Short mmCIF file of C-alpha atoms in Angstrom, two decimals:
data_model
loop_
_atom_site.label_atom_id
_atom_site.label_comp_id
_atom_site.label_asym_id
_atom_site.label_seq_id
_atom_site.Cartn_x
_atom_site.Cartn_y
_atom_site.Cartn_z
CA UNK A 1 13.27 25.01 27.26
CA UNK A 2 11.65 27.49 25.30
CA UNK A 3 10.58 26.22 21.62
CA UNK A 4 10.83 23.03 19.98
CA UNK A 5 9.23 21.30 17.18
CA UNK A 6 7.98 17.56 17.64
CA UNK A 7 6.63 15.29 14.80
CA UNK A 8 4.66 12.14 15.03
CA UNK A 9 3.04 10.08 12.13
CA UNK A 10 0.16 7.66 11.75
CA UNK A 11 -0.80 5.24 9.14
CA UNK A 12 -4.07 4.14 7.58
CA UNK A 13 -5.39 0.39 8.10
CA UNK A 14 -4.28 -0.20 4.50
CA UNK A 15 -0.67 0.32 5.09
CA UNK A 16 1.13 -2.97 4.60
CA UNK A 17 2.46 -3.16 8.09
CA UNK A 18 -1.00 -2.42 9.57
CA UNK A 19 -2.66 -5.02 7.38
CA UNK A 20 -0.50 -7.51 8.89
CA UNK A 21 -1.07 -6.26 12.46
CA UNK A 22 -4.82 -6.56 11.78
CA UNK A 23 -4.49 -9.93 10.57
CA UNK A 24 -2.34 -11.11 13.51
CA UNK A 25 -4.93 -9.71 16.00
CA UNK A 26 -8.00 -11.11 13.95
CA UNK A 27 -6.41 -14.52 14.47
CA UNK A 28 -5.91 -13.72 18.08
CA UNK A 29 -9.37 -12.59 18.64
CA UNK A 30 -10.93 -15.71 16.72
CA UNK A 31 -8.92 -17.84 19.08
CA UNK A 32 -9.69 -16.11 22.39
CA UNK A 33 -13.42 -15.97 21.51
CA UNK A 34 -13.48 -19.93 21.79
CA UNK A 35 -10.43 -20.38 24.19
CA UNK A 36 -9.61 -17.86 26.80
CA UNK A 37 -6.65 -20.06 27.93
CA UNK A 38 -4.96 -20.07 24.56
CA UNK A 39 -1.33 -18.91 24.10
CA UNK A 40 -0.90 -16.98 20.78
CA UNK A 41 2.05 -15.37 19.22
CA UNK A 42 1.13 -14.71 15.72
CA UNK A 43 3.33 -12.85 12.95
CA UNK A 44 2.26 -12.07 9.47
CA UNK A 45 3.98 -11.19 6.35
CA UNK A 46 2.29 -9.78 3.30
CA UNK A 47 3.79 -8.88 -0.04
CA UNK A 48 2.53 -8.98 -3.83
CA UNK A 49 -0.23 -11.66 -3.90
CA UNK A 50 0.86 -13.37 -0.78
CA UNK A 51 0.12 -13.58 2.90
CA UNK A 52 2.17 -15.80 5.21
CA UNK A 53 1.26 -16.30 8.86
CA UNK A 54 3.72 -17.87 11.18
CA UNK A 55 4.51 -18.05 14.78
CA UNK A 56 3.43 -20.02 17.87
CA UNK A 57 -0.07 -21.02 19.10
CA UNK A 58 -1.38 -23.32 21.65
CA UNK A 59 -5.07 -23.70 21.83
CA UNK A 60 -8.01 -26.37 22.26
CA UNK A 61 -10.08 -24.76 19.49
CA UNK A 62 -9.94 -24.55 15.75
CA UNK A 63 -10.12 -21.45 13.61
CA UNK A 64 -9.93 -21.08 9.88
CA UNK A 65 -6.77 -19.07 9.23
CA UNK A 66 -7.38 -18.56 5.64
CA UNK A 67 -10.85 -17.20 6.05
CA UNK A 68 -9.65 -14.71 8.79
CA UNK A 69 -7.04 -13.50 6.55
CA UNK A 70 -9.10 -13.02 3.50
CA UNK A 71 -11.97 -11.41 5.73
CA UNK A 72 -9.65 -8.78 7.22
CA UNK A 73 -8.00 -7.87 3.78
CA UNK A 74 -11.39 -7.41 2.23
CA UNK A 75 -12.68 -5.42 5.34
CA UNK A 76 -9.65 -3.01 4.81
CA UNK A 77 -10.63 -2.40 1.26
CA UNK A 78 -8.31 -4.50 -0.69
CA UNK A 79 -10.90 -6.43 -2.76
CA UNK A 80 -9.74 -6.37 -6.33
CA UNK A 81 -6.48 -6.76 -8.14
CA UNK A 82 -6.41 -3.48 -10.04
CA UNK A 83 -5.78 -1.54 -6.77
CA UNK A 84 -2.77 -3.84 -5.90
CA UNK A 85 -4.00 -6.59 -3.61
CA UNK A 86 -7.22 -8.95 -3.79
CA UNK A 87 -8.50 -10.70 -0.63
CA UNK A 88 -10.12 -13.53 -2.95
CA UNK A 89 -7.22 -14.21 -5.02
CA UNK A 90 -4.07 -13.64 -2.85
CA UNK A 91 -2.14 -16.76 -1.68
CA UNK A 92 -2.52 -17.67 2.05
CA UNK A 93 0.27 -19.79 3.78
CA UNK A 94 0.58 -21.01 7.13
CA UNK A 95 3.61 -21.94 9.31
CA UNK A 96 2.24 -22.10 12.72
CA UNK A 97 3.72 -24.44 15.23
CA UNK A 98 3.08 -24.93 19.13
CA UNK A 99 4.46 -22.40 21.87
CA UNK A 100 7.58 -23.54 23.33
CA UNK A 101 7.11 -25.71 26.50
CA UNK A 102 10.01 -23.70 28.21
CA UNK A 103 7.91 -20.39 27.89
CA UNK A 104 4.77 -22.13 28.93
CA UNK A 105 6.58 -23.36 31.96
CA UNK A 106 7.60 -19.77 32.83
CA UNK A 107 4.10 -18.48 32.64
CA UNK A 108 2.61 -21.20 34.82
CA UNK A 109 5.60 -22.14 36.97
CA UNK A 110 4.04 -21.61 40.48
CA UNK A 111 0.97 -23.81 40.01
CA UNK A 112 1.99 -26.08 43.08
CA UNK A 113 1.02 -25.47 46.53
CA UNK A 114 -1.34 -22.95 48.25
CA UNK A 115 -0.41 -19.69 46.93
CA UNK A 116 -2.10 -16.58 45.66
CA UNK A 117 -3.71 -16.97 42.33
CA UNK A 118 -1.63 -14.15 40.73
CA UNK A 119 1.63 -15.65 42.25
CA UNK A 120 1.08 -18.73 40.20
CA UNK A 121 1.25 -16.70 37.03
CA UNK A 122 4.70 -15.72 35.74
CA UNK A 123 5.82 -13.05 33.02
CA UNK A 124 5.77 -14.55 29.56
CA UNK A 125 9.08 -12.93 28.94
CA UNK A 126 11.55 -10.50 30.16
CA UNK A 127 11.81 -6.94 29.00
CA UNK A 128 10.69 -3.49 29.96
CA UNK A 129 7.63 -1.64 29.18
CA UNK A 130 6.62 2.00 29.18
CA UNK A 131 3.23 4.02 29.62
CA UNK A 132 2.74 7.60 29.17
CA UNK A 133 0.06 10.29 29.69
CA UNK A 134 0.02 14.11 29.48
CA UNK A 135 -2.53 16.76 30.14
CA UNK A 136 -2.24 18.45 26.78
CA UNK A 137 -5.03 16.75 25.14
CA UNK A 138 -8.61 15.53 26.15
CA UNK A 139 -7.28 11.88 25.74
CA UNK A 140 -4.23 12.66 27.82
CA UNK A 141 -2.02 11.66 24.81
CA UNK A 142 0.57 13.77 23.12
CA UNK A 143 -0.99 16.25 20.69
CA UNK A 144 1.20 15.20 17.62
CA UNK A 145 0.16 11.60 17.71
CA UNK A 146 -3.42 12.42 18.77
CA UNK A 147 -3.86 14.56 15.65
CA UNK A 148 -1.80 12.20 13.29
CA UNK A 149 -4.14 9.23 14.36
CA UNK A 150 -7.31 11.47 13.87
CA UNK A 151 -6.20 12.37 10.46
CA UNK A 152 -5.47 8.92 9.45
CA UNK A 153 -9.12 7.71 10.66
CA UNK A 154 -10.73 10.64 8.79
CA UNK A 155 -8.77 9.55 5.58
CA UNK A 156 -10.10 6.08 5.94
CA UNK A 157 -13.74 7.56 6.54
CA UNK A 158 -13.83 9.65 3.58
CA UNK A 159 -12.55 6.73 1.40
CA UNK A 160 -15.06 4.21 2.90
CA UNK A 161 -17.97 6.49 2.59
CA UNK A 162 -17.21 7.52 -0.91
CA UNK A 163 -16.80 11.11 -0.18
CA UNK A 164 -13.43 10.87 -2.05
CA UNK A 165 -14.22 7.77 -4.04
CA UNK A 166 -10.85 7.80 -5.76
CA UNK A 167 -9.04 7.14 -2.62
CA UNK A 168 -7.29 3.66 -2.03
CA UNK A 169 -6.70 1.82 1.46
CA UNK A 170 -3.00 2.84 1.79
CA UNK A 171 -1.97 6.08 3.47
CA UNK A 172 0.12 7.95 5.98
CA UNK A 173 -0.29 11.16 7.94
CA UNK A 174 2.36 13.20 9.85
CA UNK A 175 1.89 16.39 12.15
CA UNK A 176 4.64 18.77 13.43
CA UNK A 177 3.85 21.03 16.40
CA UNK A 178 5.80 23.83 17.80
CA UNK A 179 5.86 23.86 21.51
CA UNK A 180 6.49 26.91 23.74
CA UNK A 181 7.46 26.36 27.33
CA UNK A 182 6.52 22.77 26.86
CA UNK A 183 2.98 23.56 25.74
CA UNK A 184 1.62 23.01 22.18
CA UNK A 185 1.59 26.40 20.53
CA UNK A 186 0.90 26.09 16.78
CA UNK A 187 1.06 23.50 14.01
CA UNK A 188 4.27 23.81 11.94
CA UNK A 189 3.34 21.47 9.08
CA UNK A 190 0.78 18.68 8.03
CA UNK A 191 1.78 15.82 5.74
CA UNK A 192 -0.79 13.34 4.10
CA UNK A 193 0.17 10.86 1.63
CA UNK A 194 -2.79 8.65 0.31
CA UNK A 195 -3.04 6.05 -2.31
CA UNK A 196 -5.27 7.03 -5.12
CA UNK A 197 -6.74 6.03 -8.58
CA UNK A 198 -4.53 6.77 -11.40
CA UNK A 199 -6.61 9.13 -13.29
CA UNK A 200 -7.42 11.73 -10.50
CA UNK A 201 -5.71 15.02 -11.11
CA UNK A 202 -3.19 15.84 -8.31
CA UNK A 203 -4.61 19.38 -7.93
CA UNK A 204 -8.06 17.88 -7.32
CA UNK A 205 -6.76 15.57 -4.80
CA UNK A 206 -4.88 18.04 -2.89
CA UNK A 207 -7.66 20.51 -2.77
CA UNK A 208 -10.29 17.72 -1.57
CA UNK A 209 -7.96 16.14 1.01
CA UNK A 210 -7.23 19.39 2.36
CA UNK A 211 -10.94 20.35 2.63
CA UNK A 212 -12.40 16.71 3.71
CA UNK A 213 -9.45 15.35 5.80
CA UNK A 214 -7.20 18.08 7.07
CA UNK A 215 -9.66 20.88 7.70
CA UNK A 216 -12.13 18.62 9.31
CA UNK A 217 -9.54 17.46 11.91
CA UNK A 218 -6.98 20.30 12.52
CA UNK A 219 -7.79 22.85 15.18
CA UNK A 220 -7.93 26.16 13.31
CA UNK A 221 -6.70 28.03 16.35
CA UNK A 222 -3.31 26.40 16.02
CA UNK A 223 -2.93 27.15 12.30
CA UNK A 224 -1.38 30.47 11.17
CA UNK A 225 0.13 31.79 7.77
CA UNK A 226 3.31 29.80 8.13
CA UNK A 227 1.71 26.39 8.58
CA UNK A 228 2.63 24.25 5.65
CA UNK A 229 0.59 21.42 3.94
CA UNK A 230 2.36 18.57 2.09
CA UNK A 231 -0.37 16.42 0.36
CA UNK A 232 1.00 13.61 -1.76
CA UNK A 233 4.26 15.60 -2.19
CA UNK A 234 5.71 13.28 -4.95
CA UNK A 235 2.58 14.06 -6.91
CA UNK A 236 1.78 10.39 -7.41
CA UNK A 237 0.64 7.45 -5.23
CA UNK A 238 -1.12 4.77 -7.20
CA UNK A 239 0.79 1.50 -6.21
CA UNK A 240 0.35 1.02 -2.55
CA UNK A 241 -0.33 -1.70 -0.01
CA UNK A 242 1.53 -5.11 -0.03
CA UNK A 243 2.21 -4.90 -3.68
CA UNK A 244 4.39 -1.69 -3.11
CA UNK A 245 5.84 -2.67 0.11
CA UNK A 246 6.25 -5.85 2.07
CA UNK A 247 4.29 -5.62 5.44
CA UNK A 248 5.07 -7.18 8.73
CA UNK A 249 3.63 -7.60 12.07
CA UNK A 250 4.97 -5.26 14.69
CA UNK A 251 6.80 -2.87 12.71
CA UNK A 252 4.82 0.29 13.56
CA UNK A 253 5.45 0.22 17.37
CA UNK A 254 5.73 4.03 17.71
CA UNK A 255 2.61 4.64 15.68
CA UNK A 256 1.02 2.13 18.05
CA UNK A 257 2.10 3.79 21.23
CA UNK A 258 3.04 7.56 21.87
CA UNK A 259 4.42 8.70 18.52
CA UNK A 260 7.92 9.01 19.75
CA UNK A 261 7.12 11.17 22.82
CA UNK A 262 7.90 8.69 25.31
CA UNK A 263 10.30 5.74 25.69
CA UNK A 264 9.53 2.39 24.13
CA UNK A 265 10.77 -1.07 25.40
CA UNK A 266 10.89 -2.29 22.06
CA UNK A 267 8.38 -5.09 22.01
CA UNK A 268 5.46 -4.94 19.63
CA UNK A 269 1.75 -5.56 20.61
CA UNK A 270 -0.22 -7.17 17.82
CA UNK A 271 -0.60 -10.94 17.46
CA UNK A 272 0.44 -11.56 21.22
CA UNK A 273 -2.07 -12.90 23.85
CA UNK A 274 -1.95 -10.91 27.38
CA UNK A 275 0.49 -13.33 28.79
CA UNK A 276 3.11 -11.65 26.81
CA UNK A 277 4.03 -8.57 29.01
CA UNK A 278 5.02 -6.73 25.99
CA UNK A 279 1.26 -6.22 25.38
CA UNK A 280 -0.45 -6.49 28.80
CA UNK A 281 2.08 -4.48 30.90
CA UNK A 282 2.46 -1.87 28.37
CA UNK A 283 -1.50 -1.33 28.58
CA UNK A 284 -1.23 -1.46 32.28
CA UNK A 285 1.63 1.23 32.37
CA UNK A 286 -0.64 3.42 30.19
CA UNK A 287 -3.48 2.75 32.76
CA UNK A 288 -1.31 3.80 35.66
CA UNK A 289 0.13 6.88 33.92
CA UNK A 290 -3.24 8.00 32.89
CA UNK A 291 -4.58 7.68 36.38
CA UNK A 292 -1.82 9.71 37.74
CA UNK A 293 -2.24 12.49 35.24
CA UNK A 294 -6.13 12.51 35.52
CA UNK A 295 -5.89 12.74 39.24
CA UNK A 296 -3.80 15.97 38.91
CA UNK A 297 -0.95 14.40 40.77
CA UNK A 298 1.38 15.38 37.70
CA UNK A 299 0.87 17.21 34.04
CA UNK A 300 2.55 14.36 32.53
CA UNK A 301 3.75 10.90 33.72
CA UNK A 302 6.09 8.23 32.10
CA UNK A 303 6.12 4.78 33.71
CA UNK A 304 8.25 2.00 33.33
CA UNK A 305 7.80 -1.75 34.23
CA UNK A 306 10.46 -4.40 33.88
CA UNK A 307 9.97 -8.19 34.16
CA UNK A 308 11.83 -11.45 34.22
CA UNK A 309 10.34 -14.49 32.45
CA UNK A 310 8.43 -16.61 35.06
CA UNK A 311 8.67 -14.05 37.97
CA UNK A 312 5.31 -12.87 38.88
CA UNK A 313 6.26 -9.18 40.07
CA UNK A 314 7.75 -6.51 38.05
CA UNK A 315 11.55 -6.39 38.96
CA UNK A 316 11.83 -2.69 38.85
CA UNK A 317 9.23 0.41 38.61
CA UNK A 318 10.38 3.79 36.96
CA UNK A 319 8.56 6.95 37.33
CA UNK A 320 9.31 10.24 35.72
CA UNK A 321 6.93 13.31 35.88
CA UNK A 322 9.46 15.59 34.20
CA UNK A 323 9.32 18.09 37.03
CA UNK A 324 5.52 18.47 36.80
CA UNK A 325 4.59 16.14 39.57
CA UNK A 326 2.96 17.58 42.82
CA UNK A 327 4.78 14.75 44.75
CA UNK A 328 8.21 13.42 44.38
CA UNK A 329 8.82 10.61 41.71
CA UNK A 330 9.86 8.44 44.51
CA UNK A 331 6.78 8.95 46.47
CA UNK A 332 4.54 8.41 43.38
CA UNK A 333 6.33 5.01 42.95
CA UNK A 334 5.36 4.04 46.55
CA UNK A 335 1.89 4.98 45.69
CA UNK A 336 1.84 2.95 42.60
CA UNK A 337 2.84 -0.11 44.65
CA UNK A 338 0.07 0.43 47.14
CA UNK A 339 -2.72 1.12 44.54
CA UNK A 340 -1.84 -0.91 41.29
CA UNK A 341 -0.97 -4.59 41.08
CA UNK A 342 1.38 -5.13 38.10
CA UNK A 343 1.84 -8.97 38.51
CA UNK A 344 0.85 -10.19 34.92
CA UNK A 345 -2.22 -12.54 36.31
CA UNK A 346 -3.62 -9.40 38.02
CA UNK A 347 -3.18 -7.26 35.08
CA UNK A 348 -5.10 -9.76 32.84
CA UNK A 349 -7.76 -10.23 35.35
CA UNK A 350 -8.28 -6.53 36.36
CA UNK A 351 -8.30 -5.30 32.71
CA UNK A 352 -10.31 -8.40 31.68
CA UNK A 353 -7.62 -9.04 28.78
CA UNK A 354 -8.61 -12.59 27.83
CA UNK A 355 -11.30 -11.42 25.52
CA UNK A 356 -11.28 -10.75 21.68
CA UNK A 357 -10.62 -6.98 21.83
CA UNK A 358 -7.33 -6.44 19.83
CA UNK A 359 -8.19 -6.26 16.34
CA UNK A 360 -10.04 -2.84 16.81
CA UNK A 361 -6.77 -1.35 18.19
CA UNK A 362 -4.48 -2.82 15.50
CA UNK A 363 -4.87 0.33 13.56
CA UNK A 364 -4.98 4.05 14.66
CA UNK A 365 -3.29 3.35 18.02
CA UNK A 366 -3.80 1.42 21.15
CA UNK A 367 -3.93 4.40 23.63
CA UNK A 368 -6.06 7.63 23.78
CA UNK A 369 -9.00 6.01 21.69
CA UNK A 370 -12.12 8.12 22.15
CA UNK A 371 -14.08 5.93 19.82
CA UNK A 372 -13.61 2.60 21.67
CA UNK A 373 -14.14 1.35 25.43
CA UNK A 374 -10.85 0.22 26.41
CA UNK A 375 -10.11 -1.01 29.88
CA UNK A 376 -6.82 0.48 30.18
CA UNK A 377 -8.16 3.82 29.15
CA UNK A 378 -10.36 3.98 32.29
CA UNK A 379 -9.56 6.41 34.87
CA UNK A 380 -11.32 4.48 37.75
CA UNK A 381 -8.48 5.11 40.35
CA UNK A 382 -8.59 8.88 40.26
CA UNK A 383 -10.60 9.46 43.43
CA UNK A 384 -8.30 7.20 45.38
CA UNK A 385 -5.10 9.02 44.01
CA UNK A 386 -6.41 12.46 44.96
CA UNK A 387 -6.41 11.52 48.56
CA UNK A 388 -2.61 11.65 48.39
CA UNK A 389 -2.80 15.33 47.74
CA UNK A 390 -4.63 16.29 50.98
#
């Protein structure tokens, strides 16, 4: 393969779907702070003047759902009706019920007898989860999603710091990168769409977003005379957030992961406690893939883990290094089995996942975050893995 163009997008924390992800994970964090044995599957819907939280929660603690919802919305920046949504006046409805006892039985089904602590902890659901890493960026993330997230974070930063005081919380970014011989060569185009105050001239917005957002993030050595910029292409983006689009938890799974660069099992992350392998096993798959690449065993690695509900060990492990591995993929699979424990209980303990750490990743991506100290981003297995190259 010689040349191709690959595109990834990101969204800001004020995007309606991301509002819902943050609410769901804020509720999860509040519960885990007081009860690390809780079971949480919290879904959120947001539309004009309304937030509905639903799902299944079993816990011994009490949290004020309404206050958490309002605080989260206010922190994002929706604090007055004239920008389309108001944390203090929107309606908040709850339809929370307890976790199904059948699911609980699957997670804790092997309690009896003298068994390994991790063999008493089954997967909370069936499914397949994927992790990915590539050496094309320092974060070991694909460059398109890495830059798209950084653009979205910069867009939020200039809004919150009043550098561009006319911006509003909703926004989207997108990057298209041309690859030559499977390596990033140049930026083909950049797209930024941002909600704004009604009276700002579009020419001013485009000039200032280019200067304060795009030029601060995009590597200039990857820009040429043919690079195109699309800033608010329609010319107007005043109505945004939940007033313009209904938001739902879990509807930005590609934004949350690898921007389409890798396979995805289909399960969302936000609102789910770590007994749900949709979340914990996806984090662990990233952890394994990142350590493989960081150790130099491959330039890129995609890892898949499959589970059955109530079963402690993965029922299959898939490894693909796309021809970049220094060892065969089947040999890497054996190395992974020797050095990584992918039982749900072991994942939770080793990555310390029963902690309130989730709201911070509910926007701008769960992986490759250089601004956060995330356990699944550590490369603490590198030295051990390097021994297999000797």
